[in-house]
PDB file of C-alpha atoms in Angstrom:
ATOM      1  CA  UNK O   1     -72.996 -81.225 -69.668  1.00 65.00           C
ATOM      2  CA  UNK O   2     -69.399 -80.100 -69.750  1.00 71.00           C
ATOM      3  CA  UNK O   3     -70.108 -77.028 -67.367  1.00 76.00           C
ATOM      4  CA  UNK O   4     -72.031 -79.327 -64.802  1.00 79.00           C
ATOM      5  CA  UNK O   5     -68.602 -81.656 -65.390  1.00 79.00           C
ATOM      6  CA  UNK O   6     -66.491 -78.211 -64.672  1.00 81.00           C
ATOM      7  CA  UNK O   7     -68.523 -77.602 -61.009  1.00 85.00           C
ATOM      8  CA  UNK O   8     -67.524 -81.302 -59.958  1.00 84.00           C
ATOM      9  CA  UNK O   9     -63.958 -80.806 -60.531  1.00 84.00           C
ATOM     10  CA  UNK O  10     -64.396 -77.562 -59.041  1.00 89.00           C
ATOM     11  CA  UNK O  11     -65.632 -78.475 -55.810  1.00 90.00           C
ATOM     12  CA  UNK O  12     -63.348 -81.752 -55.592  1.00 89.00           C
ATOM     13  CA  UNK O  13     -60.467 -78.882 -56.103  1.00 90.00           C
ATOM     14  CA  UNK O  14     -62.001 -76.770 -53.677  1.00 92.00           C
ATOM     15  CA  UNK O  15     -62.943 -79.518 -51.051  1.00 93.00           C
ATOM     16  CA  UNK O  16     -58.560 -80.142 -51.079  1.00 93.00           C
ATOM     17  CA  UNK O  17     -58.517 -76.139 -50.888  1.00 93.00           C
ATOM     18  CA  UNK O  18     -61.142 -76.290 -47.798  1.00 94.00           C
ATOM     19  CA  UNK O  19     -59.068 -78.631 -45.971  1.00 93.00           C
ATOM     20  CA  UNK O  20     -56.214 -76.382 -46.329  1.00 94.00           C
ATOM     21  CA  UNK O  21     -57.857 -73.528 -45.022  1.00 94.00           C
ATOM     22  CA  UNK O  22     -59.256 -74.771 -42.079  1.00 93.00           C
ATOM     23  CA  UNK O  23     -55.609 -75.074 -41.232  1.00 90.00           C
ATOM     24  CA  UNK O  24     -55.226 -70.889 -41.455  1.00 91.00           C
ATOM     25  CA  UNK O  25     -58.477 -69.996 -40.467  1.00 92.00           C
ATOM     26  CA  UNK O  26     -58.406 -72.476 -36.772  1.00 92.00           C
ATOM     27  CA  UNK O  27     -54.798 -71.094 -35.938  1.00 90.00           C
ATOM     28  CA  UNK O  28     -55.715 -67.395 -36.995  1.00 90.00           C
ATOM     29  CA  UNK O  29     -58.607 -67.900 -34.470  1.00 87.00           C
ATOM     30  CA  UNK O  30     -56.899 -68.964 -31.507  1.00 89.00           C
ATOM     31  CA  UNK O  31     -53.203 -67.077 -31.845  1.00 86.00           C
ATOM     32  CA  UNK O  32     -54.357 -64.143 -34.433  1.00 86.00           C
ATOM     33  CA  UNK O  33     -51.452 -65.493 -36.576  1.00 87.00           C
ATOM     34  CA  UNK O  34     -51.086 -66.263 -40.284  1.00 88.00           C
ATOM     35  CA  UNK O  35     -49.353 -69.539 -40.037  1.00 90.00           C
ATOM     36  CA  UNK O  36     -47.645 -69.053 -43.968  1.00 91.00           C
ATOM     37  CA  UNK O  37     -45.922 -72.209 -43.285  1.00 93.00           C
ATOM     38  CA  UNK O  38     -49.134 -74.565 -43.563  1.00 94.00           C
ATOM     39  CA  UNK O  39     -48.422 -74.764 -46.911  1.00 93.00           C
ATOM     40  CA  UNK O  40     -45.047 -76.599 -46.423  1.00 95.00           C
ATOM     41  CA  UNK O  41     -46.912 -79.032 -44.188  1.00 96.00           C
ATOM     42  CA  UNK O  42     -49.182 -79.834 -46.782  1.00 96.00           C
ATOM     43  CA  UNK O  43     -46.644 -80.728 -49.199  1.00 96.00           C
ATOM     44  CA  UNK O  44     -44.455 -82.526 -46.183  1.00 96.00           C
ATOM     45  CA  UNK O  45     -48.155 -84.654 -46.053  1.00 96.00           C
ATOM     46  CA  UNK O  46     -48.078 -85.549 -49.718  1.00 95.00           C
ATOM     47  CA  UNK O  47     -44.328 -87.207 -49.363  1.00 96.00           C
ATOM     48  CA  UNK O  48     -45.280 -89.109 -46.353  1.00 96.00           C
ATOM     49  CA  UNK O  49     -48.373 -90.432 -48.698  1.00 95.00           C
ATOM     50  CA  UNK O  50     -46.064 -91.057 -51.600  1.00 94.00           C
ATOM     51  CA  UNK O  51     -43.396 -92.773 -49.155  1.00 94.00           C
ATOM     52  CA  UNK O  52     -46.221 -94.763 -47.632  1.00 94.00           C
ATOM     53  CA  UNK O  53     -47.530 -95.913 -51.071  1.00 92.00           C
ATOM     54  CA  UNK O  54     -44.427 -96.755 -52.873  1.00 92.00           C
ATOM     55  CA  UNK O  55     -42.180 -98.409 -49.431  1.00 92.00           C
ATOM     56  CA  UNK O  56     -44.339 -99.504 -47.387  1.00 90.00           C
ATOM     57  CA  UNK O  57     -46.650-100.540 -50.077  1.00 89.00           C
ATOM     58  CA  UNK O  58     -49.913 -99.294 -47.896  1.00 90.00           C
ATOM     59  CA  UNK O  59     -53.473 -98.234 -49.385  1.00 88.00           C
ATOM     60  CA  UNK O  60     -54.570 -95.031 -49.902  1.00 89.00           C
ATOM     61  CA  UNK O  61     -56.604 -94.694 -46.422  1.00 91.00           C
ATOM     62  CA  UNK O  62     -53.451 -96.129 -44.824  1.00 93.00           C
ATOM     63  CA  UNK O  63     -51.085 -93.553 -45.661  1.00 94.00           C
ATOM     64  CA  UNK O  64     -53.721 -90.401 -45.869  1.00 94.00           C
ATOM     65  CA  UNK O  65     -53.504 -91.449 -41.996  1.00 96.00           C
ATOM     66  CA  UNK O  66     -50.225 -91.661 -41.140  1.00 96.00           C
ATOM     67  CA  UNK O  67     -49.695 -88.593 -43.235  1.00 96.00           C
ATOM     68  CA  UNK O  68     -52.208 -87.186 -40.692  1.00 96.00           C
ATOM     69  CA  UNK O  69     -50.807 -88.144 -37.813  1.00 96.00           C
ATOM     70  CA  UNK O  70     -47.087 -87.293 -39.040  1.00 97.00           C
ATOM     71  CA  UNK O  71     -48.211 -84.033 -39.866  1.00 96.00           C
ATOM     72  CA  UNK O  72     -50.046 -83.226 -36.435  1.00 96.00           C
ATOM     73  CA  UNK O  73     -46.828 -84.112 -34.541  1.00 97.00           C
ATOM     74  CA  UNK O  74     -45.179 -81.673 -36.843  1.00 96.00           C
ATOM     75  CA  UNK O  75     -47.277 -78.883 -36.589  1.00 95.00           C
ATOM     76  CA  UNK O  76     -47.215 -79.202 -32.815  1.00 96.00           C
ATOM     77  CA  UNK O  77     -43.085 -79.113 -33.236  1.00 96.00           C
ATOM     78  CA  UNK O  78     -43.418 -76.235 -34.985  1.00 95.00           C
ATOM     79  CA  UNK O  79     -45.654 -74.427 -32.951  1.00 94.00           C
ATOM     80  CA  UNK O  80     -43.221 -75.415 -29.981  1.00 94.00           C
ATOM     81  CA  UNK O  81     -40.241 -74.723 -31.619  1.00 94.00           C
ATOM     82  CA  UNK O  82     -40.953 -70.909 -33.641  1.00 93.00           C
ATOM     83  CA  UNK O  83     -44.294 -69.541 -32.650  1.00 93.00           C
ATOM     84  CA  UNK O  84     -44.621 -70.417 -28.628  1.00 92.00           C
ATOM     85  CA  UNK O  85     -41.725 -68.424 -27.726  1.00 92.00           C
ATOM     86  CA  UNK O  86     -43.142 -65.557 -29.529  1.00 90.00           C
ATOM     87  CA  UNK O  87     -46.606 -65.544 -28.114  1.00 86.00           C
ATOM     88  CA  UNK O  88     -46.435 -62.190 -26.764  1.00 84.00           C
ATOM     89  CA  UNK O  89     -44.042 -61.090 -29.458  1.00 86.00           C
ATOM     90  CA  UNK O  90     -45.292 -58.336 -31.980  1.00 88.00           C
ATOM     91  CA  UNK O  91     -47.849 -59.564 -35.150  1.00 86.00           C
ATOM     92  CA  UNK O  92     -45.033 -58.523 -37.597  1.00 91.00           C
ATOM     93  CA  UNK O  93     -42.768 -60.800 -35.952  1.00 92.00           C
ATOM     94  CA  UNK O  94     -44.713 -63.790 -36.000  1.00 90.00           C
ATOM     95  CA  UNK O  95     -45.359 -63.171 -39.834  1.00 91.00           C
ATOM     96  CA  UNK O  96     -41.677 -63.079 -40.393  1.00 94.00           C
ATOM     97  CA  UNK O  97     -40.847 -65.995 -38.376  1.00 95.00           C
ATOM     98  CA  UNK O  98     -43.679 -67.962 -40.608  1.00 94.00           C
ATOM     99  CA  UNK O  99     -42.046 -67.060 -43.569  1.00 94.00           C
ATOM    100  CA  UNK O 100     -38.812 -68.330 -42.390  1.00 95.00           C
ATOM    101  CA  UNK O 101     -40.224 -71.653 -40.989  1.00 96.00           C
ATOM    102  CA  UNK O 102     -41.499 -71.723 -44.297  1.00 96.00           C
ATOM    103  CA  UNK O 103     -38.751 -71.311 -46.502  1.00 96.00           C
ATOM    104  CA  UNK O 104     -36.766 -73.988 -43.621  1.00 96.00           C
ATOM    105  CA  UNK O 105     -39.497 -76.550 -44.546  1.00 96.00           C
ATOM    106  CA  UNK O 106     -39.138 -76.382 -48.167  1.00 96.00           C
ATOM    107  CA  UNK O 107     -35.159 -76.071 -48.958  1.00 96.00           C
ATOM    108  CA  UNK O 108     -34.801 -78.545 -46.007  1.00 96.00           C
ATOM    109  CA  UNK O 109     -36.832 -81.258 -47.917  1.00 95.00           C
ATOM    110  CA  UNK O 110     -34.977 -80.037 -51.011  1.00 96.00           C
ATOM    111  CA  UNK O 111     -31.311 -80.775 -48.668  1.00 95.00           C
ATOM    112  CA  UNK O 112     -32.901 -83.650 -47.772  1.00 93.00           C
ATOM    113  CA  UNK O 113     -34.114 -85.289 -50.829  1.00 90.00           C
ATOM    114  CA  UNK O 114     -33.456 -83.039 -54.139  1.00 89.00           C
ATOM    115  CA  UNK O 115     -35.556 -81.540 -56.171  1.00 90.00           C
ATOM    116  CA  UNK O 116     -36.567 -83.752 -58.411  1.00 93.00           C
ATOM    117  CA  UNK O 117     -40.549 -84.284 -58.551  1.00 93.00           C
ATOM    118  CA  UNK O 118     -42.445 -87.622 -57.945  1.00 92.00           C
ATOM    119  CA  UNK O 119     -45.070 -88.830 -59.069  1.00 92.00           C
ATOM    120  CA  UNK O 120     -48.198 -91.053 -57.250  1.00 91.00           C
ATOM    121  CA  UNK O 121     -49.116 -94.500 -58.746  1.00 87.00           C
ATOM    122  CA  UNK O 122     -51.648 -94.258 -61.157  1.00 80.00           C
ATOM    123  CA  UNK O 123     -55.084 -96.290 -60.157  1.00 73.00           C
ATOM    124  CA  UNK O 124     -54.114 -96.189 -56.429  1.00 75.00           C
ATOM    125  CA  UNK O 125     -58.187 -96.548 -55.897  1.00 74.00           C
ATOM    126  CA  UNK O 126     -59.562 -98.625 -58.656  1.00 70.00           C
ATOM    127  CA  UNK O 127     -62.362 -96.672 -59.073  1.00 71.00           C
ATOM    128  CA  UNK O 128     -65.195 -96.636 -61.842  1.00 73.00           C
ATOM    129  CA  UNK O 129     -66.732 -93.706 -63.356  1.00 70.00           C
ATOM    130  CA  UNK O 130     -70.197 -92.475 -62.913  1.00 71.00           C
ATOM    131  CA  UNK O 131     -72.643 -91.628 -65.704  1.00 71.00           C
ATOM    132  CA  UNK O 132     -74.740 -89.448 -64.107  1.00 69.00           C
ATOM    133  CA  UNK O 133     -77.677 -88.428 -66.812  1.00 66.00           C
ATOM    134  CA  UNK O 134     -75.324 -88.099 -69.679  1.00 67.00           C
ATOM    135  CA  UNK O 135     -72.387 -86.731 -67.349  1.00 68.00           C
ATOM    136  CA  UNK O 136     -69.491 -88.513 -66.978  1.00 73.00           C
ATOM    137  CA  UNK O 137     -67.977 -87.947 -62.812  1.00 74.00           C
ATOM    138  CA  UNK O 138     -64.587 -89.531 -62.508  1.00 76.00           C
ATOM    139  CA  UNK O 139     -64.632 -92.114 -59.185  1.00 76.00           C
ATOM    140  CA  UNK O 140     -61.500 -90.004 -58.353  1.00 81.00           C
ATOM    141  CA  UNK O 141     -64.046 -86.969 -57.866  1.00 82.00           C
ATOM    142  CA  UNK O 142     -66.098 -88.729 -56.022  1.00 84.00           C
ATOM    143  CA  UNK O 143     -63.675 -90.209 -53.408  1.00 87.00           C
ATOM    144  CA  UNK O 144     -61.617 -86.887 -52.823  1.00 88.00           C
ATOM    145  CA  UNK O 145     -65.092 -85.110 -52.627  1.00 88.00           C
ATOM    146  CA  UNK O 146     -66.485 -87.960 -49.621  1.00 90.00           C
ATOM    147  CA  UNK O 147     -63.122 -88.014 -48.036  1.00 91.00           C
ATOM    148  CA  UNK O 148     -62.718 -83.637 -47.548  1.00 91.00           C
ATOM    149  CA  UNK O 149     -66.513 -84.145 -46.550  1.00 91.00           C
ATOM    150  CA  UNK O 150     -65.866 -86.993 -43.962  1.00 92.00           C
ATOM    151  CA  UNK O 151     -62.717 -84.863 -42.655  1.00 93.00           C
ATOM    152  CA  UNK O 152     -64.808 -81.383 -42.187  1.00 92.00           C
ATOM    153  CA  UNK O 153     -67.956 -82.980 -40.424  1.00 91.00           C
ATOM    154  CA  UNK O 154     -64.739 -84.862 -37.665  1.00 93.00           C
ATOM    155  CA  UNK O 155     -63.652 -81.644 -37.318  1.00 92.00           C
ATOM    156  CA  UNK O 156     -67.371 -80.186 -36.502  1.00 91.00           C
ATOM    157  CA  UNK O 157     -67.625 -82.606 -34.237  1.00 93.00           C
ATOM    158  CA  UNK O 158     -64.321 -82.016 -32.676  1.00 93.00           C
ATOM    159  CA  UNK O 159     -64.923 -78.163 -31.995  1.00 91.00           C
ATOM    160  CA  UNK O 160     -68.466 -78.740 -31.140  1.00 91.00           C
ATOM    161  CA  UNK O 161     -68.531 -82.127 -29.014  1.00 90.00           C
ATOM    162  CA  UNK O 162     -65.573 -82.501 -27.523  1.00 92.00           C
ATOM    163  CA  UNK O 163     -63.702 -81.547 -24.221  1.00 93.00           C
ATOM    164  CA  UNK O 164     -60.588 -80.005 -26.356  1.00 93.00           C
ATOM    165  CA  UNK O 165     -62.899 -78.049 -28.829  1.00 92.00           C
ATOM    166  CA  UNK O 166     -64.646 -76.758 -26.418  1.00 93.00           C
ATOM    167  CA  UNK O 167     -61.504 -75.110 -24.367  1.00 94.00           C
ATOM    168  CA  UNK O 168     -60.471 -73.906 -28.164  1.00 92.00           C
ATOM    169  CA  UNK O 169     -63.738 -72.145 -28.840  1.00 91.00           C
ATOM    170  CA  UNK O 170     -62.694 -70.920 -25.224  1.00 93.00           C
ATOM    171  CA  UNK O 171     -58.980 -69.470 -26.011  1.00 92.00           C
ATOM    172  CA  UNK O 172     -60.372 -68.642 -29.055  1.00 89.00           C
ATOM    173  CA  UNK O 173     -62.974 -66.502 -27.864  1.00 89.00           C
ATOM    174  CA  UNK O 174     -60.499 -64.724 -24.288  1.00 89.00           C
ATOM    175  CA  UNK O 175     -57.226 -66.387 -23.987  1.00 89.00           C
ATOM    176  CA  UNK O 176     -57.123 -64.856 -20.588  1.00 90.00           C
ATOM    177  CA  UNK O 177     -60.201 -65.558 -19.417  1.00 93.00           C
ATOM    178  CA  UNK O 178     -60.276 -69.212 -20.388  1.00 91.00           C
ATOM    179  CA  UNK O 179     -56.776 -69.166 -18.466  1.00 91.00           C
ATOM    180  CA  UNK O 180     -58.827 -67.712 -15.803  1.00 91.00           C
ATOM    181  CA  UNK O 181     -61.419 -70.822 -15.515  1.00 91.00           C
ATOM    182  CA  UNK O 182     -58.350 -73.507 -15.576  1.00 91.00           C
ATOM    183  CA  UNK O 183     -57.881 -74.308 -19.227  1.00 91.00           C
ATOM    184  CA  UNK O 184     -54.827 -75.149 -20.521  1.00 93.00           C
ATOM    185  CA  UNK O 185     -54.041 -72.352 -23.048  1.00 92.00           C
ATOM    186  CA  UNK O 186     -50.732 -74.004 -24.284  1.00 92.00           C
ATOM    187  CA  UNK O 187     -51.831 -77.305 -24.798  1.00 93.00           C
ATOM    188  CA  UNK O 188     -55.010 -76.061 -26.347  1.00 94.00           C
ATOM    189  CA  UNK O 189     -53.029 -74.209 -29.099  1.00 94.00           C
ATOM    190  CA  UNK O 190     -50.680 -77.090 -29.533  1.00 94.00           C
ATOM    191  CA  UNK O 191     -53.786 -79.360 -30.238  1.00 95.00           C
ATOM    192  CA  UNK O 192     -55.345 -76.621 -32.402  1.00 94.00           C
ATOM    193  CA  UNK O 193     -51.804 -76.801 -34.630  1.00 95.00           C
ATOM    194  CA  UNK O 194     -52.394 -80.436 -34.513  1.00 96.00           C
ATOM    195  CA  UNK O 195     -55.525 -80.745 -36.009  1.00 95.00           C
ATOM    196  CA  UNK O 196     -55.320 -77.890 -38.611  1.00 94.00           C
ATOM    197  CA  UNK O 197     -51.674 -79.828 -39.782  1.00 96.00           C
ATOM    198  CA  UNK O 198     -53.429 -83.251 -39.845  1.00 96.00           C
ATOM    199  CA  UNK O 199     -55.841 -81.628 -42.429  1.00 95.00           C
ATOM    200  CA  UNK O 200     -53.613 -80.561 -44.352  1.00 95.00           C
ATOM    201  CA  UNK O 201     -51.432 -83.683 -44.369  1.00 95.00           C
ATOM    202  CA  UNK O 202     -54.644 -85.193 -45.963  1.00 95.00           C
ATOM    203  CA  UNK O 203     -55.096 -82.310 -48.164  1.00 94.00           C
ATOM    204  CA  UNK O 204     -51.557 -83.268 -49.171  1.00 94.00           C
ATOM    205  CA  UNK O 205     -52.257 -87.088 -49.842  1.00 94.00           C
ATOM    206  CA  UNK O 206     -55.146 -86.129 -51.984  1.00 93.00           C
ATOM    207  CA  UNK O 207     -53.828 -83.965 -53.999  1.00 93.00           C
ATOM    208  CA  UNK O 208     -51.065 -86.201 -54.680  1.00 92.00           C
ATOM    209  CA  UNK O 209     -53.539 -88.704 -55.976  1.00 89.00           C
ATOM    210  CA  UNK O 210     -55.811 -86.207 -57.792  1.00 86.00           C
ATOM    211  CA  UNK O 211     -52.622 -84.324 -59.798  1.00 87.00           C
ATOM    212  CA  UNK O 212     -50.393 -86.896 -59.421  1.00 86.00           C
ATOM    213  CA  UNK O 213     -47.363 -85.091 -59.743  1.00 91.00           C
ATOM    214  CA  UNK O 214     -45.517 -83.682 -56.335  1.00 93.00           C
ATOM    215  CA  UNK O 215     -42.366 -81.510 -55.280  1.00 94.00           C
ATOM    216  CA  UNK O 216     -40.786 -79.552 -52.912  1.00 94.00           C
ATOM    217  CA  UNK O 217     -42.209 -76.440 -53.784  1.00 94.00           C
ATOM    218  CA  UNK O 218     -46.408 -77.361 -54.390  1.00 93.00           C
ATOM    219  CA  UNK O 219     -47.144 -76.101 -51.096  1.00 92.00           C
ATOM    220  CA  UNK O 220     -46.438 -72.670 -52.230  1.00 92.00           C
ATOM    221  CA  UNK O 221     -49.783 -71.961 -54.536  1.00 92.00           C
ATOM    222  CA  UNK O 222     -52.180 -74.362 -52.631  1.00 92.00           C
ATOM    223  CA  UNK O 223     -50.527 -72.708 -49.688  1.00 92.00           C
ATOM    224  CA  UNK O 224     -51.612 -69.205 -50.929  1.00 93.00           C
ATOM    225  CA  UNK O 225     -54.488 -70.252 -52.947  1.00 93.00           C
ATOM    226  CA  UNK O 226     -56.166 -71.468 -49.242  1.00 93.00           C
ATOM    227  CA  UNK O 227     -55.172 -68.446 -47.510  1.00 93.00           C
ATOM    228  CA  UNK O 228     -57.315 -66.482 -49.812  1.00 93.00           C
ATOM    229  CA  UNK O 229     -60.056 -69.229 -49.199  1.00 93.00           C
ATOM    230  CA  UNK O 230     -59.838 -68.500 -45.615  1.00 92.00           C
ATOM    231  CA  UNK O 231     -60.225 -65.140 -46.360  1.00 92.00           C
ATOM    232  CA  UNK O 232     -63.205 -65.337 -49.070  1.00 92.00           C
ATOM    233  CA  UNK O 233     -64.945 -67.163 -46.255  1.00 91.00           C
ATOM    234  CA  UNK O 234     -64.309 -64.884 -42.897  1.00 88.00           C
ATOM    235  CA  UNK O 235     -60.678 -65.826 -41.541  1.00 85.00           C
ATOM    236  CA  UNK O 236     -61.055 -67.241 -37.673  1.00 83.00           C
ATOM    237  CA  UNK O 237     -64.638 -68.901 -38.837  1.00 87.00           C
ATOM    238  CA  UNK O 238     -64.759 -72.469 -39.916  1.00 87.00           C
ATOM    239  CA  UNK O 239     -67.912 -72.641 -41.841  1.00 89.00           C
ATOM    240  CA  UNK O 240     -66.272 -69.840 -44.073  1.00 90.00           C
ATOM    241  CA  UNK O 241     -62.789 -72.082 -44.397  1.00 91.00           C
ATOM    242  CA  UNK O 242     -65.010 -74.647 -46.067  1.00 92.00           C
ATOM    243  CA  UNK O 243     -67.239 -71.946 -48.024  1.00 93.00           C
ATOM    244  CA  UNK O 244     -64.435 -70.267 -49.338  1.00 93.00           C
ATOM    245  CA  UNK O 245     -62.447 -73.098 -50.385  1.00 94.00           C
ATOM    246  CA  UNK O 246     -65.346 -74.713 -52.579  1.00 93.00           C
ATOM    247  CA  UNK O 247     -66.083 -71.520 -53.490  1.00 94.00           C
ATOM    248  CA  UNK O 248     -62.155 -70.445 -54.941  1.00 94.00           C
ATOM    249  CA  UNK O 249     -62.393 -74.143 -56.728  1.00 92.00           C
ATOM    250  CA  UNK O 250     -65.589 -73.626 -58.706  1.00 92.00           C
ATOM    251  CA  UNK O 251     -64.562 -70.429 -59.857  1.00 92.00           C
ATOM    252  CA  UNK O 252     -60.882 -71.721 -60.654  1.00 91.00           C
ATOM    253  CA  UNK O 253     -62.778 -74.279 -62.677  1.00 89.00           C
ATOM    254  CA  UNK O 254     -65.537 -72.012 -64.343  1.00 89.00           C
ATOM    255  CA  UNK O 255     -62.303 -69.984 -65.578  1.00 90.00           C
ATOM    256  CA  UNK O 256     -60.440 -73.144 -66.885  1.00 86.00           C
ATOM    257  CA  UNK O 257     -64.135 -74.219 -68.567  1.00 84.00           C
ATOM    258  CA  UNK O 258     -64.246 -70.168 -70.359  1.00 83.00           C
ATOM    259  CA  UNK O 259     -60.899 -70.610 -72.132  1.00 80.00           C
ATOM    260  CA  UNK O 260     -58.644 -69.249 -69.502  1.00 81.00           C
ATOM    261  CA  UNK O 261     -56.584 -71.792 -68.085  1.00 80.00           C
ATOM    262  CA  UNK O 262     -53.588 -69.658 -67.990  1.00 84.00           C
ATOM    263  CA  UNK O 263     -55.503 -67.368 -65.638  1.00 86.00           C
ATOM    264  CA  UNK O 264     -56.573 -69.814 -63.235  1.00 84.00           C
ATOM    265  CA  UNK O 265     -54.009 -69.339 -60.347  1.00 85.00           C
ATOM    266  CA  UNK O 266     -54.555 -65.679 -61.092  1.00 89.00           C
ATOM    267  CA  UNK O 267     -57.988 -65.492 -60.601  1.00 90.00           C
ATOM    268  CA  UNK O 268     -57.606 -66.457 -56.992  1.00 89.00           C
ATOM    269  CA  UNK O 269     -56.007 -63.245 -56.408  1.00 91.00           C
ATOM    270  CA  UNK O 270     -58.501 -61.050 -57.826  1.00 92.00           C
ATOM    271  CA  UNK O 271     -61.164 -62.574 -55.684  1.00 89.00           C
ATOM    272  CA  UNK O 272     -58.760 -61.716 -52.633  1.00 90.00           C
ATOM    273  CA  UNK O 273     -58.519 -58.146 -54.009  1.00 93.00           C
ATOM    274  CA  UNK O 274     -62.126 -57.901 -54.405  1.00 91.00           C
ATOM    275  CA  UNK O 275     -62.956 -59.652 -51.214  1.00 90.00           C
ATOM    276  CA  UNK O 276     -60.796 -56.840 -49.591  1.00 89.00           C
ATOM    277  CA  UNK O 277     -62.067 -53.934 -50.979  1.00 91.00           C
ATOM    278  CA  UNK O 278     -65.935 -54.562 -50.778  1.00 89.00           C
ATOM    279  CA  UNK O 279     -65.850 -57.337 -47.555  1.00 88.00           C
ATOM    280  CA  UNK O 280     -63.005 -57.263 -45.515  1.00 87.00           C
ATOM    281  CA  UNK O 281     -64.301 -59.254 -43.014  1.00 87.00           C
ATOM    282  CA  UNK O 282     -65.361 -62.421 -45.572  1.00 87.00           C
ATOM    283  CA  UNK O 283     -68.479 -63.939 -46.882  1.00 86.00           C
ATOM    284  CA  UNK O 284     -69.599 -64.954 -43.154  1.00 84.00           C
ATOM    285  CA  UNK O 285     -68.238 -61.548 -41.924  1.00 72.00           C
ATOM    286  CA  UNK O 286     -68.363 -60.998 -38.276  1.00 68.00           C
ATOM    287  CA  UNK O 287     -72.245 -61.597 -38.173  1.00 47.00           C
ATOM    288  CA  UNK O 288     -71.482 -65.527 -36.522  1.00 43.00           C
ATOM    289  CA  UNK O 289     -70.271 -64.753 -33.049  1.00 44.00           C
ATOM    290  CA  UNK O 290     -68.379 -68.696 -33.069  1.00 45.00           C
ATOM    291  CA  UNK O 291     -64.908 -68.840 -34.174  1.00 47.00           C
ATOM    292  CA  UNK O 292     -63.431 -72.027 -33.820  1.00 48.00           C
TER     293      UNK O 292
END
């Protein structure tokens, strides 16, 4: 009973990790960049939440929207501002430039704010517990678990259905061809940043409400921790975003369950060592032909 209470926190945990991801894996597919600073956008998500909650005195779906669109207008400034004018710039320079944006995000809000943590209101969604044949599944579970779900099928149906994610699958697949046949290669990436930043935005609100506790710096792990989700699943392909980061959670859990909490942020870096020595090219490997 206890293990099959372990795999539910692990996949809510990895359905916040998922979200994250798709973030990497969408820009990586498009632009062949590692955008490190998706992490910092996360965590700017879970302050607009928390200021949302506590000012403005709005519900959790309220504010895991606005944190969505805040952070899509932000991602799109950022991809304006740093990464645009180095489109045609070397990979190593883009890297560094991600770093930097990154570090600017997170001793900015630190300028901007302090350090000191916050911490979401308790019972935001007065939820009751599940007793599931003798297991006990926190309402908290459930709602992060139906939210990430809700979010990843939009986003299917975004790539799949719609004018914009068609012209992405486009870019994605010959940014000079897709020039070629009148798409708009600039605005496609900009909307690309857009909706990988909105997910994490939410990521960020949910979080907030599942650990309660944010700062400055909690992009940094989450930030990581998704990267090597992206990774675990096939970087550039969705369907491996969402793999991997359910995946990274249930394992992050199944250690925490053995007696090995202190491990846990470790273990995602093994996998990501292991994943690069025996499958470089992720769980979903190069075998699907669709990125983005």
């Amino acid at each position: 009973m206890e293990l099959i209470q372990q795999l539910v926190n692990g996949i809510s945990l990895g359905s916040i990790y998922a979200l994250i991801a798709l973030g990497y894996t969408m820009v990586y597919g498009i632009v062949k960049l590692i955008n490190f600073a998706h992490g910092d956008v996360f965590m700017v998500g879970a302050f607009i939440g928390f200021y949302s909650i506590t000012i403005l005195h709005l519900g959790f779906f309220p504010s895991l929207l606005i944190s969505m669109v805040v952070c899509a207008l932000f991602g799109v400034i950022i991809e304006r501002i740093a990464y645009k004018p180095l489109r045609n710039a070397t990979r190593i320079a883009a890297l560094i430039t991600a770093i930097g944006v990154s570090l600017f995000i997170e001793y900015g809000t630190i300028y901007l704010r302090g350090a000191q943590p916050e911490a979401y209101p308790s019972n935001l969604v007065p939820l009751k517990d599940l007793d599931v044949f003798g297991v006990k599944i926190s309402g908290q579970s459930i709602l992060i678990l139906g939210t990430s779900i809700v979010l990843m099928i939009l986003l299917q149906f975004i790539v799949h259905k719609t004018k914009i994610g068609k012209a992405m699958r486009a870019v994605s697949h010959d940014m000079d061809a897709a020039r070629l046949m009148g798409i708009n290669v600039n605005n496609t990436i900009s909307a690309t940043f857009a909706i990988g930043s909105a997910l994490a935005g939410a990521a960020g609100v949910i979080f907030g409400m599942y650990y309660t506790k944010i700062e400055p710096l909690m992009g940094i792990i989450p930030g990581l921790k998704a990267f090597v989700a992206a990774v675990l699943g096939g970087i550039g392909i969705i369907p491996g975003a969402m793999t991997g980061g359910l995946l990274l959670g249930v394992i992050e859990a199944l250690v925490s369950a053995a007696g090995y909490s202190l491990w846990r942020d470790g273990v995602a870096f093994v996998v990501l060592i292991l994943i690069l020595i025996f499958r470089p090219a992720g769980l979903f490997g190069k075998n699907i032909r669709e990125k983005v």
